[in-house]
Amino acid sequence: MKPKISDVAKVAGVSPTTVSRVLNNRGYIGEETRKKVNDAMKELNYYPNDIARSLYIKKTFLIGVIFPTTGNPFYGQLIFHLENYANSLGYKVLLCNSQGREDKEKSYLHMLQRNQVDGIIAGAHNRGIEEYDIPNLPVVGFDRYLSKNTPVISSDNYEGGKQATQLLLDKGCSKIIHINGPIDLETPANLRRTAYEDVLRDNNMLPITYETEWANEEVIRRLFDEHPDCDGIFASDDMIASVVLREAKKRKISTPNQLKVIGYDGTETIRTLLPELSTVEQPIKGIAEKAVDLLIKQIDGAWNGDQLEYTLPVKLIDSETTSLQKGEK
Amino acid sequence: MKPKISDVAKVAGVSPTTVSRVLNNRGYIGEETRKKVNDAMKELNYYPNDIARSLYIKKTFLIGVIFPTTGNPFYGQLIFHLENYANSLGYKVLLCNSQGREDKEKSYLHMLQRNQVDGIIAGAHNRGIEEYDIPNLPVVGFDRYLSKNTPVISSDNYEGGKQATQLLLDKGCSKIIHINGPIDLETPANLRRTAYEDVLRDNNMLPITYETEWANEEVIRRLFDEHPDCDGIFASDDMIASVVLREAKKRKISTPNQLKVIGYDGTETIRTLLPELSTVEQPIKGIAEKAVDLLIKQIDGAWNGDQLEYTLPVKLIDSETTSLQKGEK
DNA sequence: TTGTATGCGTTATCAG
DNA sequence: CTGATAACGCATACAA
């Protein structure tokens, strides 16, 4: 069936060892034999079996990637860059959609170990899992503390939260409400909320936060019902912000005149579908590359482990939901 | 380091074979020994090495998935369901973002073969590649003819195109323009265009199609410039439709009064961010499951190969960009 | 019911 | 510069 190294060797009239040598460019090989071998490989349409190779060298060049779902534009884009960059460095990606479910995440973790992945990159929105403390398995987290010694990458959540809140303030909002994920999840993303609270307190205003796991209409309706005088909303992600916008429209509350809204993430998808939404743009590509770099450093044993948190700068996008644009009525 | 089967055997006081037996539940095993072995596995925190297993059984339970990018909500959602369903059937997913580039796709194809994947699911938007005709490697295509004998799954593109066009017609549009991908790509998605043309011709109207690879503003501006009297647009995907909507707004063309717009895809993301957009919803989950089922059938040698095209029904969503909703002004 | 020996396809060691 | 041999971790045929 599939040709193996010994088949190539036979055709080329050399030993399997020699074939392996030209395959990996190791040791000295005569020009003539090299050519013979290459010809034989072409003739047989030979592809080396990475499974067998991995078994011997004890390295798979596989990395496991665990996030809630590729269906969400933010994770979809992050995973795209993760895979793309990893691929450019010779690594392949085993995809895991945990859906934020702890049971799924655990079983993925086991699956990845059985598959001998060289490392794992895992991301936000799931509850904490002790089992990430796997001896000799490099792990990098995104916006999530995985275990005591795993490094975590995030956008500058505090700075982002601060800038978003400050922007609403600067635009004249007098009652600003924040919408965020469950606070009991200990993630760096909570800093968005902390920053919001700090800024408000510095301005002698009362912080009010609504919690919702996903973009949940009910929570947002409740917010509008309970605070009809609210004139500024900082949502911790753009999907939530879009639902806010929608609900405001339903209630004939004009944006940005009566209500200013700012989100968080700034994916390409949102920038295309909802460019009027002000937001805090995360450096998604940068985050992905940092995560992969850090993981591979660990894999290569080149990580000294002294820095556990890595923070990448965000970019404030002041669009139409926070200010009237030139040319608009 | 990592415990192997023989380590477990030693601790349990049995032979490696016996351990393998309880691992795979094969043959007869004494209740007592089974317990001893299980205890030993727990004690050592043993996980079987799927790489070694794969090498022997010549099956990896790995499937390669090649699509342009998980960053696009449609593919992101499709890939989510693909992975999710495959996982439920014991298969793992190797992710490949081809970015619609032929060179990347080719190199992924080779990578997947080296990794001994059991099969490949590949999707739209790339040019045709002969190399998908790989002996003994099951392949399933989505919206794309991969090779003469590979089955292809699609939504009912003709019916979807027909319903979309008919809807615009029913709502009173008199000049309907279609925007689609490059026509030289031979994909089932071209049927959307064919249907559009058929419906228009049946109504003695002149079909006009603009081509654009991605949601390209320039093309859309040109469309508006060249056809200021256009009052209906059928875009072949929702991203394009959203750019159309945006451009119309810029030009103070009101929707749906002066211009009605309908897209295609109907992802969750679009339904959340742009619920006012009328669209033709693809059964994404159904497509994913059909693709995986068909692939596994091939892998198991249970596919008779008589049916090459599989078409899943679409759902017309008649929202605000084609009709005023109750309660709206 | 359990154990021994062999091979999956590759790479590395060590001779030649 | 090249070749024989062992080993990676597991599962199967065959013995016991």
Tab-separated table of C-alpha atoms in Angstrom, chain A residues 31-316:
chain	number	residue	atom	x	y	z
A	31	GLU	CA	25.605	13.382	-4.496
A	32	GLU	CA	24.876	10.402	-6.660
A	33	THR	CA	23.071	8.367	-3.991
A	34	ARG	CA	21.119	11.434	-2.938
A	35	LYS	CA	19.834	11.787	-6.462
A	36	LYS	CA	18.954	8.120	-6.737
A	37	VAL	CA	17.021	8.304	-3.510
A	38	ASN	CA	15.182	11.446	-4.469
A	39	ASP	CA	14.200	9.934	-7.763
A	40	ALA	CA	12.921	6.824	-6.054
A	41	MET	CA	10.846	8.909	-3.658
A	42	LYS	CA	9.271	10.776	-6.514
A	43	GLU	CA	8.648	7.599	-8.453
A	44	LEU	CA	6.838	6.009	-5.538
A	45	ASN	CA	5.167	9.222	-4.470
A	46	TYR	CA	6.591	8.650	-1.042
A	47	TYR	CA	5.598	10.642	2.034
A	48	PRO	CA	7.290	9.983	5.336
A	49	ASN	CA	5.053	8.690	8.099
A	50	ASP	CA	5.071	11.333	10.813
A	51	ILE	CA	3.366	8.968	13.239
A	52	ALA	CA	6.262	6.551	13.188
A	53	ARG	CA	8.706	9.422	13.307
A	54	SER	CA	6.943	10.935	16.301
A	55	LEU	CA	6.993	7.658	18.138
A	56	TYR	CA	10.721	7.445	17.908
A	57	ILE	CA	11.746	11.046	18.467
A	58	LYS	CA	9.102	11.502	21.157
A	59	LYS	CA	7.912	14.726	19.688
A	60	THR	CA	4.791	15.266	17.610
A	61	PHE	CA	4.926	18.960	16.609
A	62	LEU	CA	1.291	18.932	17.602
A	63	ILE	CA	-0.260	21.564	19.806
A	64	GLY	CA	-3.690	21.360	21.332
A	65	VAL	CA	-5.866	24.428	21.206
A	66	ILE	CA	-8.846	24.608	23.569
A	67	PHE	CA	-11.351	27.443	23.299
A	68	PRO	CA	-15.113	27.692	23.764
A	69	THR	CA	-15.981	27.764	20.059
A	70	THR	CA	-14.584	28.731	16.682
A	71	GLY	CA	-18.083	29.967	15.942
A	72	ASN	CA	-17.512	33.078	17.997
A	73	PRO	CA	-15.781	35.658	15.798
A	74	PHE	CA	-13.240	36.557	18.456
A	75	TYR	CA	-12.103	33.002	19.109
A	76	GLY	CA	-12.415	32.164	15.448
A	77	GLN	CA	-10.030	34.924	14.551
A	78	LEU	CA	-7.689	34.156	17.425
A	79	ILE	CA	-7.562	30.499	16.470
A	80	PHE	CA	-6.941	31.428	12.864
A	81	HIS	CA	-3.833	33.359	13.861
A	82	LEU	CA	-2.793	30.691	16.322
A	83	GLU	CA	-2.943	27.996	13.676
A	84	ASN	CA	-1.429	30.165	11.003
A	85	TYR	CA	1.563	31.191	13.062
A	86	ALA	CA	2.080	27.741	14.542
A	87	ASN	CA	2.016	26.320	11.037
A	88	SER	CA	4.702	28.748	9.901
A	89	LEU	CA	6.857	27.364	12.688
A	90	GLY	CA	6.279	23.737	11.766
A	91	TYR	CA	3.583	22.945	14.301
A	92	LYS	CA	0.136	21.533	13.663
A	93	VAL	CA	-3.045	22.295	15.568
A	94	LEU	CA	-5.473	19.859	17.159
A	95	LEU	CA	-8.707	21.764	17.553
A	96	CYS	CA	-10.925	21.515	20.642
A	97	ASN	CA	-14.200	23.370	21.101
A	98	SER	CA	-14.909	23.143	24.801
A	99	GLN	CA	-18.107	25.177	24.704
A	100	GLY	CA	-17.120	26.443	28.108
A	101	ARG	CA	-18.073	23.089	29.576
A	102	GLU	CA	-15.808	21.731	32.208
A	103	ASP	CA	-16.520	18.102	31.366
A	104	LYS	CA	-15.668	18.632	27.717
A	105	GLU	CA	-12.534	20.492	28.622
A	106	LYS	CA	-11.370	17.693	30.865
A	107	SER	CA	-11.937	15.047	28.268
A	108	TYR	CA	-10.122	17.134	25.663
A	109	LEU	CA	-7.228	17.455	28.055
A	110	HIS	CA	-6.995	13.684	28.306
A	111	MET	CA	-7.366	13.257	24.585
A	112	LEU	CA	-4.533	15.691	23.956
A	113	GLN	CA	-2.287	13.858	26.362
A	114	ARG	CA	-3.006	10.543	24.733
A	115	ASN	CA	-2.099	12.141	21.443
A	116	GLN	CA	1.218	13.256	22.848
A	117	VAL	CA	0.812	16.917	21.977
A	118	ASP	CA	3.917	18.989	22.599
A	119	GLY	CA	1.895	21.698	24.311
A	120	ILE	CA	-1.496	23.266	24.885
A	121	ILE	CA	-2.956	26.725	24.458
A	122	ALA	CA	-6.234	27.204	26.265
A	123	GLY	CA	-8.532	30.109	26.575
A	124	ALA	CA	-11.036	32.025	28.533
A	125	HIS	CA	-14.599	31.527	29.682
A	126	ASN	CA	-14.347	28.185	31.399
A	127	ARG	CA	-14.198	27.587	35.083
A	128	GLY	CA	-10.855	26.898	36.677
A	129	ILE	CA	-9.506	23.419	36.316
A	130	GLU	CA	-6.777	22.090	38.511
A	131	GLU	CA	-5.851	19.491	35.962
A	132	TYR	CA	-3.915	21.915	33.842
A	133	ASP	CA	-0.996	21.319	36.145
A	134	ILE	CA	0.401	18.547	34.032
A	135	PRO	CA	4.010	17.610	34.661
A	136	ASN	CA	6.218	18.190	31.640
A	137	LEU	CA	3.417	19.517	29.477
A	138	PRO	CA	3.874	23.145	28.426
A	139	VAL	CA	0.692	25.186	28.658
A	140	VAL	CA	-0.138	28.790	27.856
A	141	GLY	CA	-3.373	30.458	28.885
A	142	PHE	CA	-5.280	33.274	27.294
A	143	ASP	CA	-7.174	35.587	29.644
A	144	ARG	CA	-7.302	32.803	32.151
A	145	TYR	CA	-5.302	31.570	35.106
A	146	LEU	CA	-4.855	27.886	34.396
A	147	SER	CA	-2.594	26.876	37.235
A	148	LYS	CA	0.002	28.428	39.473
A	149	ASN	CA	2.858	28.137	37.045
A	150	THR	CA	1.295	28.530	33.630
A	151	PRO	CA	1.919	31.842	31.926
A	152	VAL	CA	-1.080	33.821	30.766
A	153	ILE	CA	-1.433	36.240	27.877
A	154	SER	CA	-4.024	38.999	27.811
A	155	SER	CA	-4.739	42.278	26.216
A	156	ASP	CA	-4.193	45.163	28.604
A	157	ASN	CA	-7.574	44.671	30.198
A	158	TYR	CA	-7.101	47.315	32.850
A	159	GLU	CA	-5.964	49.964	30.422
A	160	GLY	CA	-8.733	49.003	28.002
A	161	GLY	CA	-11.394	49.189	30.674
A	162	LYS	CA	-10.013	52.495	31.825
A	163	GLN	CA	-9.949	54.042	28.368
A	164	ALA	CA	-13.437	52.818	27.549
A	165	THR	CA	-14.903	54.198	30.748
A	166	GLN	CA	-12.955	57.439	30.453
A	167	LEU	CA	-14.217	57.884	26.910
A	168	LEU	CA	-17.837	57.640	28.012
A	169	LEU	CA	-17.055	60.115	30.766
A	170	ASP	CA	-15.351	62.521	28.383
A	171	LYS	CA	-18.332	62.385	26.079
A	172	GLY	CA	-20.500	63.596	28.917
A	173	CYS	CA	-22.137	60.475	30.273
A	174	SER	CA	-23.375	60.860	33.818
A	175	LYS	CA	-24.626	57.366	34.572
A	176	ILE	CA	-22.393	54.646	33.223
A	177	ILE	CA	-23.181	50.977	33.619
A	178	HIS	CA	-20.901	48.035	32.949
A	179	ILE	CA	-21.844	44.606	31.659
A	180	ASN	CA	-19.428	41.773	32.273
A	181	GLY	CA	-19.087	38.024	32.645
A	182	PRO	CA	-19.554	36.240	35.968
A	183	ILE	CA	-17.219	37.769	38.514
A	184	ASP	CA	-16.472	34.485	40.235
A	185	LEU	CA	-14.384	33.442	37.266
A	186	GLU	CA	-10.914	34.525	38.150
A	187	THR	CA	-9.632	35.854	34.877
A	188	PRO	CA	-7.498	38.799	33.867
A	189	ALA	CA	-10.521	40.053	31.950
A	190	ASN	CA	-11.982	41.033	35.306
A	191	LEU	CA	-9.547	43.922	35.212
A	192	ARG	CA	-11.868	45.568	32.720
A	193	ARG	CA	-14.378	45.761	35.479
A	194	THR	CA	-11.863	46.832	38.090
A	195	ALA	CA	-10.728	49.662	35.852
A	196	TYR	CA	-14.321	50.705	35.251
A	197	GLU	CA	-14.946	50.796	38.981
A	198	ASP	CA	-11.748	52.699	39.683
A	199	VAL	CA	-12.483	55.354	37.095
A	200	LEU	CA	-16.024	55.805	38.312
A	201	ARG	CA	-15.005	56.045	41.944
A	202	ASP	CA	-12.325	58.586	41.039
A	203	ASN	CA	-15.141	60.661	39.620
A	204	ASN	CA	-17.438	60.151	42.566
A	205	MET	CA	-19.821	58.001	40.612
A	206	LEU	CA	-21.401	54.744	41.671
A	207	PRO	CA	-20.278	51.678	39.705
A	208	ILE	CA	-23.082	49.387	38.624
A	209	THR	CA	-22.282	46.092	36.955
A	210	TYR	CA	-24.600	43.563	35.373
A	211	GLU	CA	-23.343	40.052	34.907
A	212	THR	CA	-24.118	37.750	32.005
A	213	GLU	CA	-22.289	34.722	30.732
A	214	TRP	CA	-23.120	35.275	27.082
A	215	ALA	CA	-24.902	38.034	25.184
A	216	ASN	CA	-28.155	37.536	27.035
A	217	GLU	CA	-31.115	39.690	26.076
A	218	GLU	CA	-32.927	39.231	29.354
A	219	VAL	CA	-30.136	40.729	31.398
A	220	ILE	CA	-29.977	43.685	29.099
A	221	ARG	CA	-33.721	44.260	29.209
A	222	ARG	CA	-33.527	44.186	32.966
A	223	LEU	CA	-30.755	46.753	32.870
A	224	PHE	CA	-32.860	49.115	30.769
A	225	ASP	CA	-35.896	48.557	32.979
A	226	GLU	CA	-34.029	49.183	36.186
A	227	HIS	CA	-31.979	52.115	34.965
A	228	PRO	CA	-33.941	54.156	32.448
A	229	ASP	CA	-31.678	57.108	33.148
A	230	CYS	CA	-28.507	55.295	32.129
A	231	ASP	CA	-26.671	57.211	29.387
A	232	GLY	CA	-23.493	55.183	28.965
A	233	ILE	CA	-22.821	51.465	28.745
A	234	PHE	CA	-19.469	49.721	28.667
A	235	ALA	CA	-19.998	46.130	27.574
A	236	SER	CA	-17.166	43.701	28.077
A	237	ASP	CA	-17.505	42.341	24.585
A	238	ASP	CA	-18.866	43.497	21.253
A	239	MET	CA	-21.572	40.865	20.979
A	240	ILE	CA	-23.104	42.080	24.217
A	241	ALA	CA	-22.715	45.655	23.026
A	242	SER	CA	-24.586	44.836	19.843
A	243	VAL	CA	-27.484	43.416	21.816
A	244	VAL	CA	-27.517	46.584	23.903
A	245	LEU	CA	-27.659	48.643	20.736
A	246	ARG	CA	-30.531	46.551	19.457
A	247	GLU	CA	-32.507	46.846	22.680
A	248	ALA	CA	-31.959	50.617	22.750
A	249	LYS	CA	-33.279	50.872	19.219
A	250	LYS	CA	-36.351	48.884	20.194
A	251	ARG	CA	-36.995	51.295	23.029
A	252	LYS	CA	-36.487	54.314	20.781
A	253	ILE	CA	-33.475	55.380	22.750
A	254	SER	CA	-31.189	57.111	20.291
A	255	THR	CA	-27.509	56.330	20.039
A	256	PRO	CA	-25.272	58.174	20.709
A	257	ASN	CA	-27.479	61.097	21.685
A	258	GLN	CA	-29.309	59.572	24.612
A	259	LEU	CA	-27.098	56.580	25.151
A	260	LYS	CA	-23.461	55.965	24.340
A	261	VAL	CA	-22.172	52.431	24.027
A	262	ILE	CA	-18.720	50.930	23.841
A	263	GLY	CA	-17.735	47.294	23.535
A	264	TYR	CA	-14.549	45.259	23.704
A	265	ASP	CA	-12.676	43.013	21.211
A	266	GLY	CA	-12.830	44.771	17.852
A	267	THR	CA	-12.685	41.697	15.629
A	268	GLU	CA	-12.578	42.073	11.883
A	269	THR	CA	-16.079	40.668	11.735
A	270	ILE	CA	-17.452	43.328	14.036
A	271	ARG	CA	-15.516	46.053	12.246
A	272	THR	CA	-17.156	44.913	9.015
A	273	LEU	CA	-20.663	44.230	10.252
A	274	LEU	CA	-20.935	46.932	12.890
A	275	PRO	CA	-18.354	49.615	12.178
A	276	GLU	CA	-20.428	52.188	14.036
A	277	LEU	CA	-19.742	50.393	17.302
A	278	SER	CA	-17.056	51.981	19.447
A	279	THR	CA	-14.839	49.386	21.001
A	280	VAL	CA	-11.520	48.488	22.526
A	281	GLU	CA	-9.595	46.544	19.965
A	282	GLN	CA	-7.544	43.602	21.190
A	283	PRO	CA	-4.323	42.856	19.285
A	284	ILE	CA	-5.567	39.425	18.315
A	285	LYS	CA	-2.737	38.560	15.983
A	286	GLY	CA	-0.172	39.726	18.494
A	287	ILE	CA	-1.816	37.712	21.233
A	288	ALA	CA	-1.766	34.596	19.084
A	289	GLU	CA	1.873	34.988	18.153
A	290	LYS	CA	2.920	35.716	21.700
A	291	ALA	CA	1.064	32.631	22.885
A	292	VAL	CA	2.685	30.389	20.309
A	293	ASP	CA	6.128	31.859	20.891
A	294	LEU	CA	5.803	31.347	24.599
A	295	LEU	CA	4.557	27.814	24.191
A	296	ILE	CA	7.373	26.829	21.869
A	297	LYS	CA	9.880	28.423	24.181
A	298	GLN	CA	8.571	26.147	26.909
A	299	ILE	CA	8.640	23.162	24.595
A	300	ASP	CA	12.239	23.919	23.733
A	301	GLY	CA	13.066	24.293	27.391
A	302	ALA	CA	14.095	27.881	26.748
A	303	TRP	CA	11.638	29.515	29.099
A	304	ASN	CA	13.004	30.666	32.407
A	305	GLY	CA	9.583	30.903	33.978
A	306	ASP	CA	10.145	34.218	35.688
A	307	GLN	CA	7.386	36.178	33.983
A	308	LEU	CA	3.925	34.710	34.362
A	309	GLU	CA	1.745	37.468	32.919
A	310	TYR	CA	2.083	39.012	29.500
A	311	THR	CA	0.003	42.033	28.613
A	312	LEU	CA	-0.450	43.426	25.117
A	313	PRO	CA	-1.590	46.972	24.350
A	314	VAL	CA	-5.116	47.702	23.173
A	315	LYS	CA	-6.434	50.359	20.820
A	316	LEU	CA	-9.430	52.537	21.559
